[in-house]
């Protein structure tokens, strides 16, 4: 795989579709025949319907792409979203992705469902990390995970709130493919040490490797041991467990954004889980304006879902996001090149951002304002009425 | 036919298109080349244009999918719409569909044009039934049907008001196929006892089998003996004939919804007869809001037309429906598996509803509110103006 | 050609596309590759964007499809638009079309560019006729034509105002086909008497056959001898020449509709000449509302452009048209069956209208009101704002 | 290449796609697979969404297509946009295009990146010229270019402001093709004298041929030596350097249009560089209304981007442009016929304009007003709300 022949993030995705087994690709990323894909399409279409309004003669030779998130400086407003078991696409999984993030000077948010332990990833890291928490019925387990993340130096706890009740297995059934099989063999890559792991049911998620609790989460029982009754009082409970900043991932309405403010969280991610949780969801970039308005600057807003170009980042920033996360592209980069592939994805976005900021008259990404974008067709309404 | 390989309602439809004779499929369900299909497409597109706004952290481990319709509890807000002669798709027709509805704990509305008599279906039923009435010029016949439905324990009279004047036979002519032929032979299924019935013209509809009246309805003269001059005074007349609740099926405007309230009916179905009556009709999910507003909670509102996913049910409930009906899917389930097929359709919808309710933060389907949905693209308008 | 196998007007068009030489079809009716076709598509799309709102329980067994135009009763609100040289599609051309109109009890508007003389057509007619006038620089010629139309009993003068300046020959050049060739031979039909006519340049239009004037219009010089400077004072001049009602054909704006009222004409046709005059024109059904509002009931409004179904007629009536004209369908009917073909087209529309009126709760076509239609998607706006 | 078989500007483009090497075509004009093409598509779609509202009976036999730009009369409101190195498509490049413009009585704006020197082009010219200036870090070089343009009789300085910061080479990389190769050989045309030029790196742009400065711009270093920090004070500086009118090319917002007024420039071009600078840009015809409103008649507005038909010109004029520029069509004309090809392009547009003006009731192109156009679908909104 010559990464140098791939010029855009989408080309990484297209290449992965060519080389990955169809079942694995479909389960991980979805396809057009998949009804759930409609939510993902809403994410992508939302960006297309937004048009840019570039300013000129703004003296933008020097441009800054950096910003801060929760007080931590990052070099580009693009972070790596938590994603379950990155080893499914590359033996080095989260270790590789973490190294790529560190090289770029940005943050990776480690999934609870990681292929490597919290400590292993922290050890590999050259930059800051956040820890994404799936909230388990077993409160003690949640505490243990938080303690370990704190001890390992993670900078924030990101609570995922949108994938906690029963799920459908429709995609898996249709593809006749589940993610508990050994991806290494599928990918025809060296799999030393990996196959053994796979043959040990329940140990797919290394996050729980050294914890001594009954009924620990595994890829088989994961959704069963989650706290399906998750509610705002659990956020308050979480607030009491740690002094780390708390970020809520999975906000899709102004109403819940207002509750985030009320419950004193530090940030929220406008996300529909890449469209994987329910079909027919509103696209995240279309949700962003109502969230921005509801939040009124009282906490930081991030977005994931459909970010593929530097211009997508600009559009999200224009509508109120402080930074964005990428999900599918991390898998694509890992699949095609491990750490190098993920870094290359980040570099493409950085280069695009630098060029596009210049061509849009933007000196400082952190200062991008609402007037940078206009909704397709609305100029017509404005012109006549 | 392994039903276990079909995961969604739409897949039942696709499979039926593969195995049914083209003429039968086209006449029953319509195709894209068929101008009437445009109304059906408007039904489907209406759902796609509605996007969901899921709430999080709502403590929804326990969820209720049940509701009541006209005071009768049903386990899911999905009922089986009346449909002419289900035997066209399976020898056990209405008997099988009724058993499936009973197993699921929901209601089947039996068509006047049933392949089995009111009593036969009631005998097979394990749950409540409604009786759909086509209003005949022969008032005495209407009375007889109502009396028999009452005697057999039907819980409501559903008056169809939208398919009573002259109809076009365009679809039948184009497909070179009419529905009076013997479906059993077409479907290559055992047809004992069925062929005989078919060779007896006029006896396709068993509803009228034991009635002693001149000029009884048959598949040949059905539209000729209907009361083409049907009007609101007939609704009043019907009101005087029975103490059962009366539901009007086929409302497409706020104006007629208001007249339903005025004439004291107990429920109405927003329906365009699956798009089969006229081309270019407004989609039912798009009609629902004006009807809900006009009714102001004074009677129960149901909807049919294009319901294929649990999310479609959620969207209809969000816009004011108390429950929905399925039409084409009943035929698909029957075709592919008789009672088991229909039950499987209902089970798919139940499972989807349970999962999607959880993922949308809905504890109680009956309490779903308007804010669960937003029209595609309108967030843009809201954001700017 | 078995007409009985064609069930809709569109099927006549599709069949013509199959059997007519490509060049002839393209020049007469346009194709998707043709930029001018965009205006025609706007006509068609306008109808699709309008959805019907049917009323129920309206007691519509008896329905009237008839209306009056300029005081003259017609059995259906569909008339035959003036169209140049119908002999291009059938040897009996206007004679056949006139007979078909008469049989149906509606009006044909005879084109100035007719293949038969004003008197020949009047003689063949069994119903009322209108005379469409192209206004020539030679005022005397206009007078002669008006006098002859009056003498032959035509009931109105319809002045075409939208095709009078220079035209493009782009379509003809691209198709490498002009309409002065002998259509009869192309259609492989008996052409006795016809070929001779064709070999006589200038005599394609029989309208001028017996007139003794210099520089008479022919298919070769037609656009050259038109009054390219046509203006409202010419309408006033026309008003002075005849006591027949005057109808202006080719109105596309509220502004010109208001001028029609001001200049005392009796009717106007919202028309963009079937999309043939300029590309990118607004669809006529989309223009109708502004014209209806501007006219305020002070003259009669008709519409042509894209009428193919009974529902299209209903939609035009709902938005303020008193009746509609068909253009392309006349050619299609003639091509496939002469008088019988045109009558069949009218009969299809009549049958559709009768059925659809019933199913929309319409007793009297002349009383169809605005509330019968709603624009696609606008229900969403109404619901939220 | 028989130009006479091409009837529209788009057909020139289609033909070029057939005969040009794919890489050259893609780099120059973009393709649908190219993300940057989305901005170009937005330009084209904007025109399609605008519908014409033609007036009738306006007495338009005599029509004027001429207008003035910066006081200079031109015969049609279509000028030739500056474009880099036209020799890439024809050995006579800018000389041929200039002669074509002169024959038509319109203006060519010569690019800084010309294949011929300012003086060579001026010598070939039979009509007025403008000089497009890319602003270099080397102020002295800018002065020299301005002096030479003034001396050679150019009538205005057009400052390009939207392509000055770093650019992406994504299109070039993907096509595996850069524009520094020898187009003549590619085009299989006589290349006497041309190949030699090409073998001399840095001398592609003749504009700088005789200038004695260090680090002169070439096709290799062009973007490096531009003033990337371009700002409004540079416009003021430019204003001080010359008494020629100044036109700013690349305005995409009302805000920057207002700044153009404030800084006393004489004209502006609403342009997104043919969509080549950033993906996801607003279409220029959609930007025009806000610019027209912001300018309030205080300077002249021109537009480029997607102009392919006479009706596009009418639409731009209706929304406030005084004239338009064509970009891609110049290359197409050159490729297919040198001077003759470009003249033919201009002649097509002139003929279309003359015909369409007549058919839209326009006597004087310079007086076209806003009411000539309406946005697709907005009539619906107007009709109901």
mmCIF file of N, CA, C and O in Angstrom, chain B residues 95 98-106 121-129 339:
data_model
loop_
_atom_site.group_PDB
_atom_site.id
_atom_site.type_symbol
_atom_site.label_atom_id
_atom_site.label_comp_id
_atom_site.label_asym_id
_atom_site.label_seq_id
_atom_site.Cartn_x
_atom_site.Cartn_y
_atom_site.Cartn_z
ATOM 1 N N UNK B 95 -57.192 -15.864 8.550
ATOM 2 C CA UNK B 95 -57.065 -16.691 9.763
ATOM 3 C C UNK B 95 -55.637 -16.641 10.287
ATOM 4 O O UNK B 95 -55.393 -16.452 11.485
ATOM 5 N N UNK B 98 -54.828 -13.143 11.654
ATOM 6 C CA UNK B 98 -55.488 -12.919 12.941
ATOM 7 C C UNK B 98 -54.740 -13.620 14.071
ATOM 8 O O UNK B 98 -54.538 -13.053 15.150
ATOM 9 N N UNK B 99 -54.321 -14.841 13.810
ATOM 10 C CA UNK B 99 -53.566 -15.562 14.834
ATOM 11 C C UNK B 99 -52.254 -14.851 15.157
ATOM 12 O O UNK B 99 -51.855 -14.744 16.318
ATOM 13 N N UNK B 100 -51.599 -14.346 14.119
ATOM 14 C CA UNK B 100 -50.333 -13.627 14.335
ATOM 15 C C UNK B 100 -50.570 -12.370 15.173
ATOM 16 O O UNK B 100 -49.814 -12.080 16.108
ATOM 17 N N UNK B 101 -51.627 -11.631 14.856
ATOM 18 C CA UNK B 101 -51.944 -10.427 15.632
ATOM 19 C C UNK B 101 -52.202 -10.790 17.085
ATOM 20 O O UNK B 101 -51.721 -10.127 18.016
ATOM 21 N N UNK B 102 -52.966 -11.857 17.296
ATOM 22 C CA UNK B 102 -53.279 -12.276 18.665
ATOM 23 C C UNK B 102 -52.016 -12.649 19.442
ATOM 24 O O UNK B 102 -51.844 -12.263 20.608
ATOM 25 N N UNK B 103 -51.129 -13.388 18.781
ATOM 26 C CA UNK B 103 -49.882 -13.770 19.450
ATOM 27 C C UNK B 103 -49.085 -12.537 19.873
ATOM 28 O O UNK B 103 -48.394 -12.546 20.884
ATOM 29 N N UNK B 104 -49.147 -11.523 19.047
ATOM 30 C CA UNK B 104 -48.378 -10.309 19.354
ATOM 31 C C UNK B 104 -49.115 -9.407 20.332
ATOM 32 O O UNK B 104 -48.537 -8.478 20.881
ATOM 33 N N UNK B 105 -50.372 -9.679 20.547
ATOM 34 C CA UNK B 105 -51.149 -8.827 21.442
ATOM 35 C C UNK B 105 -51.595 -7.542 20.793
ATOM 36 O O UNK B 105 -51.680 -6.497 21.432
ATOM 37 N N UNK B 106 -51.871 -7.617 19.494
ATOM 38 C CA UNK B 106 -52.387 -6.414 18.850
ATOM 39 C C UNK B 106 -53.653 -6.758 18.080
ATOM 40 O O UNK B 106 -54.143 -7.900 18.142
ATOM 41 N N UNK B 121 -63.212 -15.810 11.249
ATOM 42 C CA UNK B 121 -62.056 -15.060 11.726
ATOM 43 C C UNK B 121 -62.147 -14.862 13.234
ATOM 44 O O UNK B 121 -61.159 -15.020 13.965
ATOM 45 N N UNK B 122 -63.329 -14.544 13.717
ATOM 46 C CA UNK B 122 -63.498 -14.342 15.158
ATOM 47 C C UNK B 122 -63.143 -15.616 15.918
ATOM 48 O O UNK B 122 -62.544 -15.584 17.008
ATOM 49 N N UNK B 123 -63.515 -16.748 15.333
ATOM 50 C CA UNK B 123 -63.241 -18.020 15.984
ATOM 51 C C UNK B 123 -61.729 -18.280 16.070
ATOM 52 O O UNK B 123 -61.230 -18.821 17.051
ATOM 53 N N UNK B 124 -61.026 -17.870 15.005
ATOM 54 C CA UNK B 124 -59.578 -18.091 14.976
ATOM 55 C C UNK B 124 -58.826 -17.119 15.878
ATOM 56 O O UNK B 124 -57.666 -17.358 16.235
ATOM 57 N N UNK B 125 -59.482 -16.019 16.242
ATOM 58 C CA UNK B 125 -58.789 -14.928 16.928
ATOM 59 C C UNK B 125 -58.455 -15.265 18.369
ATOM 60 O O UNK B 125 -59.235 -15.928 19.054
ATOM 61 N N UNK B 126 -57.288 -14.806 18.794
ATOM 62 C CA UNK B 126 -56.930 -14.933 20.204
ATOM 63 C C UNK B 126 -56.821 -13.551 20.832
ATOM 64 O O UNK B 126 -56.437 -13.416 21.986
ATOM 65 N N UNK B 127 -57.135 -12.531 20.069
ATOM 66 C CA UNK B 127 -57.094 -11.164 20.573
ATOM 67 C C UNK B 127 -58.244 -10.375 19.966
ATOM 68 O O UNK B 127 -59.050 -10.925 19.207
ATOM 69 N N UNK B 128 -58.306 -9.097 20.257
ATOM 70 C CA UNK B 128 -59.425 -8.280 19.776
ATOM 71 C C UNK B 128 -59.369 -8.041 18.266
ATOM 72 O O UNK B 128 -58.294 -8.012 17.667
ATOM 73 N N UNK B 129 -60.533 -7.826 17.693
ATOM 74 C CA UNK B 129 -60.666 -7.560 16.257
ATOM 75 C C UNK B 129 -61.480 -6.292 16.041
ATOM 76 O O UNK B 129 -62.328 -5.947 16.854
ATOM 77 N N UNK B 339 -49.004 -17.490 8.970
ATOM 78 C CA UNK B 339 -49.080 -16.904 10.312
ATOM 79 C C UNK B 339 -47.682 -16.544 10.814
ATOM 80 O O UNK B 339 -47.466 -15.458 11.351
#
